[in-house]
XYZ file of C-alpha atoms in Angstrom:
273
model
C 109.494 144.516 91.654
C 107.304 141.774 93.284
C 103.868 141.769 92.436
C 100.994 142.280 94.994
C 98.258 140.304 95.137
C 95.515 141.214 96.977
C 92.721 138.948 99.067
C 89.416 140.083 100.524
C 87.496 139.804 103.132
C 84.253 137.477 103.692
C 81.218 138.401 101.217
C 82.582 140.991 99.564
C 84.996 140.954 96.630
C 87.882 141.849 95.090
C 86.773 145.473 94.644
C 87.193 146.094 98.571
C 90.784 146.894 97.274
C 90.774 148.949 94.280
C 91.432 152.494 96.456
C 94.452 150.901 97.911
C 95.697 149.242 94.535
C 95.323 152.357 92.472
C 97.518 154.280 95.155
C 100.568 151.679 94.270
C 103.360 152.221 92.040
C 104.132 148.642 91.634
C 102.407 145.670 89.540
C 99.195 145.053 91.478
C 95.557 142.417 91.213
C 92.866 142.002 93.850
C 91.317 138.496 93.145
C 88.075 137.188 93.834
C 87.257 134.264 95.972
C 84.990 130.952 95.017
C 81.274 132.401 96.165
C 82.355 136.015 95.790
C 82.066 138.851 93.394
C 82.722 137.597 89.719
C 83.053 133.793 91.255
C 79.359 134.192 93.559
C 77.501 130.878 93.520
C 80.261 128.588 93.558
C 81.531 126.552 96.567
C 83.716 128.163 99.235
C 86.681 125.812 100.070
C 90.217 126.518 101.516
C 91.249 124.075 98.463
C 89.192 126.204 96.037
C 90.352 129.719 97.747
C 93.970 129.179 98.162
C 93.953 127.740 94.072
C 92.154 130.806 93.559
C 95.705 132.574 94.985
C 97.699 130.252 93.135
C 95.822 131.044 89.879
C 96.069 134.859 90.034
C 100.248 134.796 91.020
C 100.211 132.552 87.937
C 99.299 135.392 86.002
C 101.328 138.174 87.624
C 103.787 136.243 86.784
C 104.417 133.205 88.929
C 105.451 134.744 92.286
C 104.075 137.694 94.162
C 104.014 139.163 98.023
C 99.937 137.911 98.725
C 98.208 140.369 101.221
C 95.003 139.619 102.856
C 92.627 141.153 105.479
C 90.446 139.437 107.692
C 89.132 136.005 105.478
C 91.639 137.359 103.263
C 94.314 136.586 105.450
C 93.711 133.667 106.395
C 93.192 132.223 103.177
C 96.661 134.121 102.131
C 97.976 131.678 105.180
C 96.900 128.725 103.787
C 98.435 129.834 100.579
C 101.583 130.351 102.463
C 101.382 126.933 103.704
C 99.780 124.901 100.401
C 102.327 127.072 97.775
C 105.338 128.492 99.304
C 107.488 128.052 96.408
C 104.807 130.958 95.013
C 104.348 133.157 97.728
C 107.438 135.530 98.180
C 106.388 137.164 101.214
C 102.909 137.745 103.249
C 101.373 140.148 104.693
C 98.571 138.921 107.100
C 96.020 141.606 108.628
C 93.376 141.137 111.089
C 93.551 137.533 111.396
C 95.509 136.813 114.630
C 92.130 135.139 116.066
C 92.058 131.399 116.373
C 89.196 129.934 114.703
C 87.554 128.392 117.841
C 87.322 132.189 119.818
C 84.352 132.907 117.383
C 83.559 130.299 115.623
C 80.218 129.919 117.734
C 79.432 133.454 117.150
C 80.280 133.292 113.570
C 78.492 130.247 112.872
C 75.155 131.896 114.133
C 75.639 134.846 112.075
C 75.975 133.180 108.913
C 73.337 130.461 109.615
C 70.975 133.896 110.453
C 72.274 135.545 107.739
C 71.951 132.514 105.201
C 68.102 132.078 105.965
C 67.479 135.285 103.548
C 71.010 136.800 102.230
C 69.217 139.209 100.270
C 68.083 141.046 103.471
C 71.666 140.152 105.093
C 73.115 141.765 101.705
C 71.501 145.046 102.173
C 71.763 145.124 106.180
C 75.991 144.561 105.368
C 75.693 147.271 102.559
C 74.593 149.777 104.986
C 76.784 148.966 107.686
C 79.845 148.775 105.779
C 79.012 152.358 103.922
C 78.633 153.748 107.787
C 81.912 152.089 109.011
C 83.987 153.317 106.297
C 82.328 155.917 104.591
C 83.392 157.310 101.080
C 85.527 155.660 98.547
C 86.754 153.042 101.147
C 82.569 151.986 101.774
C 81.917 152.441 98.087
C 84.676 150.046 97.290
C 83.270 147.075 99.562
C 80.111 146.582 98.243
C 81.083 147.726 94.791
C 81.177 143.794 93.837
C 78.294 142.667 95.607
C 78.047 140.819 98.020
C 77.659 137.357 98.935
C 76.224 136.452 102.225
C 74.414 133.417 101.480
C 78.437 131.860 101.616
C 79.384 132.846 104.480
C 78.299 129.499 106.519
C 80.775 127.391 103.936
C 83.221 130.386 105.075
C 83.422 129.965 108.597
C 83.599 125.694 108.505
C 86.285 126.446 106.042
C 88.173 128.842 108.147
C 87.698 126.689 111.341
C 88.767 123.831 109.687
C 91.998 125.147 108.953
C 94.873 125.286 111.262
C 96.935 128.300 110.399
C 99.542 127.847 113.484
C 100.529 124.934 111.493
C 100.338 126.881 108.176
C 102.655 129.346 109.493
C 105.032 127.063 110.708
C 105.583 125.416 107.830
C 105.956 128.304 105.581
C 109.575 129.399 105.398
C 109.218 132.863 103.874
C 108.697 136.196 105.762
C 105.416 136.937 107.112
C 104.218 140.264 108.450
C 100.913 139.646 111.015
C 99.211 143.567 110.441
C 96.489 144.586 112.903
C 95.027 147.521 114.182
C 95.114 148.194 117.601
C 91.714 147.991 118.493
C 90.680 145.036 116.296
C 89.562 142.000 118.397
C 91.000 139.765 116.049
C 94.155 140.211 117.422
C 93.313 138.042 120.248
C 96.246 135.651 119.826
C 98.638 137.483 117.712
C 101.711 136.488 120.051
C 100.820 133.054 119.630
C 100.620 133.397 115.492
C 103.949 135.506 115.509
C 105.683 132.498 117.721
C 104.111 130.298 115.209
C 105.874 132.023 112.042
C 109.691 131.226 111.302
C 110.436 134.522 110.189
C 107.418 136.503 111.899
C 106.910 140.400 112.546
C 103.861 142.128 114.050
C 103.214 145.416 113.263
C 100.565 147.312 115.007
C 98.445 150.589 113.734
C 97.246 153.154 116.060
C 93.816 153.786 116.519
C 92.169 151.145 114.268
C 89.719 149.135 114.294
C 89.028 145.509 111.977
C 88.669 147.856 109.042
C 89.918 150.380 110.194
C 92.696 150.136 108.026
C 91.091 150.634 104.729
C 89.356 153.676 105.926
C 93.490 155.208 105.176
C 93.662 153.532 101.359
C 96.610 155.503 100.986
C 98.725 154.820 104.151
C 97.780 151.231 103.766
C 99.016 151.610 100.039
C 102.358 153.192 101.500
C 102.726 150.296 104.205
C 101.961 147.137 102.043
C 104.393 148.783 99.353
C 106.930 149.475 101.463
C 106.438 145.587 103.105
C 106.993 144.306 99.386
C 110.001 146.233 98.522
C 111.400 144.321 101.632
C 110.133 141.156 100.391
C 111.481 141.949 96.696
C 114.828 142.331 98.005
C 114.948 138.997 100.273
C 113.679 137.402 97.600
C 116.539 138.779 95.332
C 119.140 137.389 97.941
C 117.492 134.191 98.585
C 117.680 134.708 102.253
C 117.254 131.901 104.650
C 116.609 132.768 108.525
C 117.664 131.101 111.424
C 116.155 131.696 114.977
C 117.149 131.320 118.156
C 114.636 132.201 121.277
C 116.417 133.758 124.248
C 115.063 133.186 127.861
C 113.527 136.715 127.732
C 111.639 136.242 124.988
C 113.597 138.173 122.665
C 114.601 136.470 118.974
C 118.183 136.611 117.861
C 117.849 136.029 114.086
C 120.947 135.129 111.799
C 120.685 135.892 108.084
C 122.476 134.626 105.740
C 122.045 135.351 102.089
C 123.609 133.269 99.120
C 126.227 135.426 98.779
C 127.348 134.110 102.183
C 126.930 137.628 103.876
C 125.478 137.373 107.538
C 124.110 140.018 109.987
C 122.903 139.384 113.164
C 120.250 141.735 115.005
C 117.655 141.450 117.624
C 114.088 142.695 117.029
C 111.212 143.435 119.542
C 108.265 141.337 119.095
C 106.187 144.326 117.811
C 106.841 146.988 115.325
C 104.720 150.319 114.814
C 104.771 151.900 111.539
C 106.163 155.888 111.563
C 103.179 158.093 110.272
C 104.479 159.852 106.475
């Protein structure tokens, strides 16, 4: 089996995923980020993030299915993109927003929030407990966090193109939102983006929503690299075709010279078990 590896969200740390990693059956590591948790106090760069990726599939064992939320996704893009030869599969959630929808907003809330992170700490420790309240809120702040980083965070993450990121990255990549998060603003345009692309959609969440479920979440990202595990076994390689609807014909065809061919709506909702 695949090993997970797990990517948070801005000024937390890697703790943010211990309820959903200790609800897996399968080999699993939540890694911090450069100015977060273990690694607070050094500089934030996609370079810097992305080795940080790198460095922790190194230890799992040299290739893993990375899965991030919010920051963490998009840095697990820009893993995609800088390692691909690493990353088996992705799973990308809540980060279907193009940099320059928020960036303004963004920027002023971590140039207010940098004048006096300690305050900005405490205000995030409270709202975080209230949005996801036991175990899940616990887990985000277990780590600390970090908010004096997050203006390095957002010039990082606007400075990145991740259309191009997923374009170039030739491995499967599953784009996971909740309904109601606002960072799914241009999730058609990401999946278009992606050569082997599929968006799934959960009911009745919000941004973090989805960790306020640790073990749903824990069902759906295992199930996600089970599938990844077994392209990766077959060495798949995808090729796409875009009919005048709008709806993909994909070929597979696996080493073994075994193809299928099926079509597949642009959005996929996960059964409830």
């Amino acid at each position: 089996m695949l090993p997970i590896v797990f990517v948070h969200g801005i000024r937390v740390s890697a703790t943010m995923w211990g309820p959903v990693v200790s609800r897996l059956d399968g080999p699993a590591v939540a890694v911090d980020l450069p100015g977060h948790g273990t690694r607070r106090g050094e500089p934030f760069t996609m370079e810097a993030a992305t080795s940080a990726v790198a460095d922790a599939i190194d230890r799992a064992g040299g290739r893993a299915l990375v899965a991030g939320l919010s920051l963490g996704g998009y840095v697990g893009i820009a893993a995609a993109e800088r390692f691909p030869g690493r990353v088996a599969g992705l799973v990308a959630m809540g980060c279907t927003a193009s940099p320059g929808r928020y960036a303004g907003i963004y920027r002023f809330m971590a140039r207010l929030a940098a004048r006096d992170p300690a305050r900005a700490d405490r205000i995030s420790e409270r709202a975080l407990r209230l949005t996801l309240p036991g175990s899940a809120g616990e887990a985000m702040v277990a780590g600390g966090l970090s908010c004096e980083v997050m203006p390095q965070v957002v010039e990082a993450v606007a400075g990145h193109d991740q259309l191009a990121a997923l374009a170039s990255y030739p491995g499967r990549v599953w784009l996971v939102n909740g309904a109601r998060d606002p960072f799914r603003a241009d999730e058609r345009a990401f999946l278009r983006a992606c050569r082997d692309g599929r968006l799934i959609l959960v009911p009745r969440r919000g941004h973090l929503g989805m960790l306020a479920a640790p073990g749903a979440l824990a069902r759906l990202v295992g199930d996600l690299c089970v599938q990844a595990d077994h392209l990766d076994s077959l060495g798949v390689r995808i090729e796409r075709q875009e009919g005048a609807a709008g709806v993909r014909t994909e070929r597979l065809e696996s080493t073994a010279g075994v193809q299928t061919e099926r079509l597949e709506s642009a959005v996929a909702t996960p059964s409830p078990r």
